[in-house]
Amino acid sequence: MYLNKKRLAHIVFDSDDRASKLFDIVLLVLIFGSVTVAILDSVGSLHDEYGELFYVLELAFTFLFTIEYGLRVWLTSKTFKYVTSFYGLVDLLAILPVYLSFFVANTQLLSVVRALRLLRIVRVLKLGRYLAEADFIGDALRASAAKIQMFLFSVLTIVLIMGTLMFVIEGPEHGFTSIPVSMYWAIVTLTTVGFGDITPSTPLGQFAASLIMLLGYAIIAVPTGIVTSEMANRKRKSHYEKLKTCTHCGFDALEPEDNYCRICGEKKI
Amino acid sequence: MYLNKKRLAHIVFDSDDRASKLFDIVLLVLIFGSVTVAILDSVGSLHDEYGELFYVLELAFTFLFTIEYGLRVWLTSKTFKYVTSFYGLVDLLAILPVYLSFFVANTQLLSVVRALRLLRIVRVLKLGRYLAEADFIGDALRASAAKIQMFLFSVLTIVLIMGTLMFVIEGPEHGFTSIPVSMYWAIVTLTTVGFGDITPSTPLGQFAASLIMLLGYAIIAVPTGIVTSEMANRKRKSHYEKLKTCTHCGFDALEPEDNYCRICGEKKI
Amino acid sequence: MYLNKKRLAHIVFDSDDRASKLFDIVLLVLIFGSVTVAILDSVGSLHDEYGELFYVLELAFTFLFTIEYGLRVWLTSKTFKYVTSFYGLVDLLAILPVYLSFFVANTQLLSVVRALRLLRIVRVLKLGRYLAEADFIGDALRASAAKIQMFLFSVLTIVLIMGTLMFVIEGPEHGFTSIPVSMYWAIVTLTTVGFGDITPSTPLGQFAASLIMLLGYAIIAVPTGIVTSEMANRKRKSHYEKLKTCTHCGFDALEPEDNYCRICGEKKI
Amino acid sequence: MYLNKKRLAHIVFDSDDRASKLFDIVLLVLIFGSVTVAILDSVGSLHDEYGELFYVLELAFTFLFTIEYGLRVWLTSKTFKYVTSFYGLVDLLAILPVYLSFFVANTQLLSVVRALRLLRIVRVLKLGRYLAEADFIGDALRASAAKIQMFLFSVLTIVLIMGTLMFVIEGPEHGFTSIPVSMYWAIVTLTTVGFGDITPSTPLGQFAASLIMLLGYAIIAVPTGIVTSEMANRKRKSHYEKLKTCTHCGFDALEPEDNYCRICGEKKI
């Protein structure tokens, strides 16, 4: 019985033999299936025609994900750590809404939680190569975090000041009904999205808007510059990690191909 | 007769003497001409006036491209490989629609296939310099493919989650009629296109939209960073390819201007 | 009394012990509070319900900021320099509007000045790390200033010429009512914001607009390239600053790990 | 008289003493003035009120620019080269429209030519520093020209194919009235401008539009990467240009601070 549990844990948590890989693929198919059902069910005409089928499928997916969640809780050696981990919470959120729906009336809220199921896909993407690349991007972003934070703070300061300015210049009669709405407009403009649901109509307002647009067009260079130079730096660093240390004098920047230490002349083998 | 076929194949497939260059230029003119006719014919007022002329020209272009396709099939030494190659399929698609149109009633579908003819222009652009540059861009993109794939996957996850969120917040009464439509809106917003055909109108929706816009504005730095650092890396690599190898000790990082091997002292000529 | 004043100045201007840190935190809370009140008060429904409360809070904040301003003027050793400094003017602007409002009737103008209070937050952000990052961005921008100025001049030249061109092509009947309005449209288009409040409707106008859009899409690479290469350069420079100078021959590019001077052979300790 | 002409030519063409600098400043003021008048005259309300004043000013500016053009033609030693040069044509275009207006009835065409006057400002910007920066940007763009050309060709191919596709999918009933209009829409979308004057309304059209947007969002990295890596490369090159050549052995990569040739040991002075 003990061996059976160990074998089951291997199938559920790893993915290096046939059974465990099959488990991952089945899970992947279930996740894609449940997300697809949630998306299709939101389309009015499809809901009217296949609503009941979608509901039955939803219950089936929930039943299967409940078994998976139960297995993970039972099989893991660190139950508390798993339950409170990011994926543990995602797994719980993937089944909870349906059980709640038996008591809760607001079905719209459920769609949000259903979409969160897609996050479970990441867990199955243990393809190494992809995660290594994700780490590369994640590391570069993390190393630039302080700079990006400073950048976001500057952006929000600009948004607050320009939003208030436009509220004063254009006023509620031209769609800038309050400072929060004006700030929403400033973000729409500064990020160059430009919906056009609110637009300046006075000459002064159009002039101020032009300044925000040119500013937004220019400062997009800042986050790009930060991330790019960080990534280029990261590549250079990975080169330095290949350097060796001289066992004689301790010089620590020997190229892998050096035969003699550049500082003390000690021969390398 | 054998020599004639060889000579003809040279004219059709190469472009290094007068006849073969003339063939390329005539083909180029024909491609531009047929694309222009297809574009002009789509304009209502021009179609009403010159519709019959355009139809005659279309038939003439098709006739000439059919001859070209026949020549290529007949002259190539690897017929099957050519017919199933990318350009072979493009060549076939460039003539097929008109023949199909004698049987098919839906004439709109033909325009798509007509536009594909422009791809044939690439074949004639054997100017070397341009293709070398295209290779440079293509290589940089290919080397970053895994990272770009990861990036697109992240973008789609954001789009799915934010789309569902906006569908829940704004709902069908404000234009977010289903999750697919909300996801379309999320892509329009995240990519900073911002058509404005669907816009949030509740305060909470405008707040969530602001987050998506700032996110889209910030993460555009990621693909730029990936491609730029890859291109910079590629330039550095092409420098390393100029390094020579020592014939005595095998050290493989000699600068082209080194007189003595830096490792074993062997004199270079 | 002298010591009291010195101690007070320490609390107000520094932030390295308990009392001075508490002063900074209280100030931070007051700034956030007054900005929040200004934002909420601009929302019509909230103003109708809590307008009087907001007014009382506004008076209270002004009273406290007046005390702070008085303290700074009294405690600083260089009164004139403080009053005419950037932060001195911000501090004055943070209290002046309310006093002016007793005489001025136009209350909308006050909101602008209220928003400027947020700038005071920067002063409290003496977290070093963040300012170092801000300096990094600021330095990179300043070093690129001449290039960015040239870039902005080119952009404005394009905007003037394309704006006039579109005014001539589309004319007042399609929304391009004057050259200034056309230039506003050209900025909206070149920066890829694209509100859609004014759009070309003639074929020639749409063709010219396409050129502006492709231009705007291509030249965004220029500021990004300038800032990125400047930042990468800056990182390389900070490496050069670690180089030492030989005390014997004055050679100034010794790596920190060099044992002997590369030029005169002098041994380093 | 000969000396007078030489002195005048110095004043007109150079800017290194008081008289010639004054000439440049007066010209700068005239250019800004005439451009401002052209812009203000395009505003309906101002034209109604000050139309006659603007016309008189326009005549005065034209008179002065005619004198300047006459001086340049008379004073230059290479008359033909000046008249056919870029600035020579700009100078001619700056005066021709008014003379033409005595014969031509269409006054709108004149505004375009008036705007071209701004280009004359560049000539006075002989501030060296700015032009050096402009050269830097210009050189980087020129060196990337082949790559950018290839990029633009790819963009136009995408625009043609996607435009035709959207014309087929959405059709004239949803605003995609012809292939040229659909191509205009594809450019608006691919460059992330997104006016919203034409938007897809069928599910399939919205799906195809999403693909174009993601494509446009991703490939903006390509021109940025090209220009940035070119600029970074350019900075590195300017370092190599400082390297010296050994007079003894001809080794051409000596750092400016090297005392001995790294290859043959020859002492440097």
PDB file of C-alpha atoms in Angstrom, chain B residues 35 38-39 42-44 108-109 111-112 115-116 118-119 121-122 125 129-131 133-134 136-137 141 151-152 155-156 181 184 187-188 190-198 215-217 219-220 223-224 227-228 231-232 235-236 257-260, chain D residues 146-147 149-151 153 156-157 160-161 164-165 167-168 171-172 177-180 183 185 188-189 192-200 206-207 209-210 213-214 217-218 220-222 224-226 228-230 233 236 240 249 251-253 263-264:
ATOM      1  CA  VAL B  35      -1.742  42.822 -58.156  1.00  0.00           C
ATOM      2  CA  ALA B  38      -6.825  43.070 -58.434  1.00  0.00           C
ATOM      3  CA  ILE B  39      -6.659  46.140 -56.132  1.00  0.00           C
ATOM      4  CA  SER B  42     -12.071  46.012 -55.798  1.00  0.00           C
ATOM      5  CA  VAL B  43     -12.939  49.736 -55.927  1.00  0.00           C
ATOM      6  CA  GLY B  44     -16.666  49.932 -56.720  1.00  0.00           C
ATOM      7  CA  GLN B 108     -14.740  37.339 -53.454  1.00  0.00           C
ATOM      8  CA  LEU B 109     -12.697  34.318 -52.387  1.00  0.00           C
ATOM      9  CA  SER B 111      -9.232  38.203 -54.350  1.00  0.00           C
ATOM     10  CA  VAL B 112      -7.400  36.546 -51.465  1.00  0.00           C
ATOM     11  CA  ALA B 115      -3.070  38.969 -53.369  1.00  0.00           C
ATOM     12  CA  LEU B 116      -0.864  35.946 -52.645  1.00  0.00           C
ATOM     13  CA  LEU B 118       2.776  39.427 -54.381  1.00  0.00           C
ATOM     14  CA  LEU B 119       4.767  36.754 -52.529  1.00  0.00           C
ATOM     15  CA  ILE B 121       8.094  39.116 -55.901  1.00  0.00           C
ATOM     16  CA  VAL B 122      10.384  37.813 -53.175  1.00  0.00           C
ATOM     17  CA  LEU B 125      14.572  39.830 -55.267  1.00  0.00           C
ATOM     18  CA  ARG B 129      22.237  42.193 -50.216  1.00  0.00           C
ATOM     19  CA  TYR B 130      18.531  42.310 -49.407  1.00  0.00           C
ATOM     20  CA  LEU B 131      18.289  38.597 -48.794  1.00  0.00           C
ATOM     21  CA  GLU B 133      19.607  41.379 -44.524  1.00  0.00           C
ATOM     22  CA  ALA B 134      16.397  39.317 -44.515  1.00  0.00           C
ATOM     23  CA  PHE B 136      19.896  38.553 -40.503  1.00  0.00           C
ATOM     24  CA  ILE B 137      16.409  39.531 -39.300  1.00  0.00           C
ATOM     25  CA  LEU B 141      13.849  36.116 -34.818  1.00  0.00           C
ATOM     26  CA  PHE B 151       6.025  35.948 -24.396  1.00  0.00           C
ATOM     27  CA  LEU B 152       2.996  35.308 -26.653  1.00  0.00           C
ATOM     28  CA  VAL B 155       0.150  37.772 -23.460  1.00  0.00           C
ATOM     29  CA  LEU B 156      -2.648  35.310 -24.277  1.00  0.00           C
ATOM     30  CA  VAL B 181     -15.544  39.795 -27.636  1.00  0.00           C
ATOM     31  CA  TYR B 184     -10.797  40.903 -28.634  1.00  0.00           C
ATOM     32  CA  ILE B 187      -6.003  42.508 -27.355  1.00  0.00           C
ATOM     33  CA  VAL B 188      -7.049  45.872 -28.865  1.00  0.00           C
ATOM     34  CA  LEU B 190      -2.988  45.579 -24.586  1.00  0.00           C
ATOM     35  CA  THR B 191      -1.382  46.167 -27.989  1.00  0.00           C
ATOM     36  CA  THR B 192      -2.159  49.925 -27.570  1.00  0.00           C
ATOM     37  CA  VAL B 193      -4.245  49.913 -30.791  1.00  0.00           C
ATOM     38  CA  GLY B 194      -7.372  51.217 -29.024  1.00  0.00           C
ATOM     39  CA  PHE B 195     -10.091  51.335 -31.713  1.00  0.00           C
ATOM     40  CA  GLY B 196     -12.672  52.699 -29.300  1.00  0.00           C
ATOM     41  CA  ASP B 197     -15.527  50.563 -30.737  1.00  0.00           C
ATOM     42  CA  ILE B 198     -15.878  49.018 -27.256  1.00  0.00           C
ATOM     43  CA  LEU B 215       0.817  46.583 -18.515  1.00  0.00           C
ATOM     44  CA  GLY B 216       0.745  46.703 -22.324  1.00  0.00           C
ATOM     45  CA  TYR B 217       2.845  49.877 -22.287  1.00  0.00           C
ATOM     46  CA  ILE B 219       5.709  44.749 -21.525  1.00  0.00           C
ATOM     47  CA  ILE B 220       6.301  46.030 -25.059  1.00  0.00           C
ATOM     48  CA  PRO B 223      10.030  41.602 -27.153  1.00  0.00           C
ATOM     49  CA  THR B 224      12.113  44.665 -28.027  1.00  0.00           C
ATOM     50  CA  VAL B 227      15.248  40.963 -30.328  1.00  0.00           C
ATOM     51  CA  THR B 228      17.721  43.806 -29.672  1.00  0.00           C
ATOM     52  CA  MET B 231      20.853  41.171 -32.722  1.00  0.00           C
ATOM     53  CA  ALA B 232      23.685  42.757 -30.706  1.00  0.00           C
ATOM     54  CA  LYS B 235      27.019  41.069 -34.375  1.00  0.00           C
ATOM     55  CA  ARG B 236      29.481  40.121 -31.646  1.00  0.00           C
ATOM     56  CA  GLU B 257      46.470  40.810 -36.217  1.00  0.00           C
ATOM     57  CA  ASP B 258      48.360  38.672 -33.645  1.00  0.00           C
ATOM     58  CA  ASN B 259      51.994  37.916 -34.597  1.00  0.00           C
ATOM     59  CA  TYR B 260      52.663  35.324 -31.890  1.00  0.00           C
TER      60      TYR B 260
ATOM     61  CA  ALA D 146      18.806  48.107 -46.438  1.00  0.00           C
ATOM     62  CA  LYS D 147      17.384  46.376 -43.354  1.00  0.00           C
ATOM     63  CA  GLN D 149      13.777  48.761 -46.600  1.00  0.00           C
ATOM     64  CA  MET D 150      13.397  44.992 -46.202  1.00  0.00           C
ATOM     65  CA  PHE D 151      11.304  45.605 -43.073  1.00  0.00           C
ATOM     66  CA  PHE D 153       8.627  45.649 -47.757  1.00  0.00           C
ATOM     67  CA  LEU D 156       3.575  46.281 -47.000  1.00  0.00           C
ATOM     68  CA  THR D 157       3.239  42.601 -47.957  1.00  0.00           C
ATOM     69  CA  LEU D 160      -1.703  43.899 -48.755  1.00  0.00           C
ATOM     70  CA  ILE D 161      -2.536  40.326 -47.722  1.00  0.00           C
ATOM     71  CA  THR D 164      -7.467  41.787 -48.936  1.00  0.00           C
ATOM     72  CA  LEU D 165      -8.378  39.167 -46.324  1.00  0.00           C
ATOM     73  CA  PHE D 167     -12.101  42.956 -47.451  1.00  0.00           C
ATOM     74  CA  VAL D 168     -13.186  39.381 -48.142  1.00  0.00           C
ATOM     75  CA  GLY D 171     -16.985  43.252 -46.957  1.00  0.00           C
ATOM     76  CA  PRO D 172     -18.348  46.650 -48.011  1.00  0.00           C
ATOM     77  CA  THR D 177     -15.522  49.192 -49.062  1.00  0.00           C
ATOM     78  CA  SER D 178     -12.497  48.261 -51.239  1.00  0.00           C
ATOM     79  CA  ILE D 179      -9.002  46.701 -51.001  1.00  0.00           C
ATOM     80  CA  PRO D 180      -7.308  50.156 -50.790  1.00  0.00           C
ATOM     81  CA  MET D 183      -5.186  48.291 -46.669  1.00  0.00           C
ATOM     82  CA  TRP D 185      -7.346  49.983 -42.158  1.00  0.00           C
ATOM     83  CA  VAL D 188      -3.996  51.893 -39.024  1.00  0.00           C
ATOM     84  CA  THR D 189      -4.139  48.615 -37.088  1.00  0.00           C
ATOM     85  CA  THR D 192      -1.182  50.380 -33.398  1.00  0.00           C
ATOM     86  CA  VAL D 193      -2.737  53.774 -34.259  1.00  0.00           C
ATOM     87  CA  GLY D 194      -6.296  52.403 -34.236  1.00  0.00           C
ATOM     88  CA  PHE D 195      -8.543  55.344 -35.213  1.00  0.00           C
ATOM     89  CA  GLY D 196     -11.700  53.273 -34.901  1.00  0.00           C
ATOM     90  CA  ASP D 197     -13.343  54.853 -37.989  1.00  0.00           C
ATOM     91  CA  ILE D 198     -13.466  51.335 -39.488  1.00  0.00           C
ATOM     92  CA  THR D 199     -13.675  48.327 -37.144  1.00  0.00           C
ATOM     93  CA  PRO D 200     -14.362  44.619 -37.702  1.00  0.00           C
ATOM     94  CA  GLN D 206     -12.258  40.333 -35.026  1.00  0.00           C
ATOM     95  CA  PHE D 207     -10.132  37.189 -34.855  1.00  0.00           C
ATOM     96  CA  ALA D 209      -7.799  41.746 -36.579  1.00  0.00           C
ATOM     97  CA  SER D 210      -6.428  40.284 -33.309  1.00  0.00           C
ATOM     98  CA  MET D 213      -2.574  43.581 -33.766  1.00  0.00           C
ATOM     99  CA  LEU D 214      -0.395  40.952 -32.067  1.00  0.00           C
ATOM    100  CA  TYR D 217       2.861  44.643 -31.411  1.00  0.00           C
ATOM    101  CA  ALA D 218       5.598  42.040 -31.885  1.00  0.00           C
ATOM    102  CA  ILE D 220       7.799  46.843 -33.681  1.00  0.00           C
ATOM    103  CA  ALA D 221      10.748  45.163 -31.962  1.00  0.00           C
ATOM    104  CA  VAL D 222      12.449  44.676 -35.334  1.00  0.00           C
ATOM    105  CA  THR D 224      13.988  49.154 -32.762  1.00  0.00           C
ATOM    106  CA  GLY D 225      16.439  46.272 -32.621  1.00  0.00           C
ATOM    107  CA  ILE D 226      18.010  47.272 -35.946  1.00  0.00           C
ATOM    108  CA  THR D 228      19.642  50.232 -31.459  1.00  0.00           C
ATOM    109  CA  SER D 229      22.245  47.596 -32.379  1.00  0.00           C
ATOM    110  CA  GLU D 230      23.455  49.871 -35.211  1.00  0.00           C
ATOM    111  CA  ASN D 233      27.916  49.335 -32.947  1.00  0.00           C
ATOM    112  CA  ARG D 236      32.099  50.928 -30.484  1.00  0.00           C
ATOM    113  CA  TYR D 240      38.401  51.775 -32.742  1.00  0.00           C
ATOM    114  CA  CYS D 249      55.751  46.503 -37.531  1.00  0.00           C
ATOM    115  CA  PHE D 251      50.302  46.569 -36.030  1.00  0.00           C
ATOM    116  CA  ASP D 252      47.197  48.773 -36.183  1.00  0.00           C
ATOM    117  CA  ALA D 253      45.366  48.289 -32.909  1.00  0.00           C
ATOM    118  CA  ILE D 263      53.490  42.825 -31.062  1.00  0.00           C
ATOM    119  CA  CYS D 264      57.116  43.860 -31.786  1.00  0.00           C
TER     120      CYS D 264
END
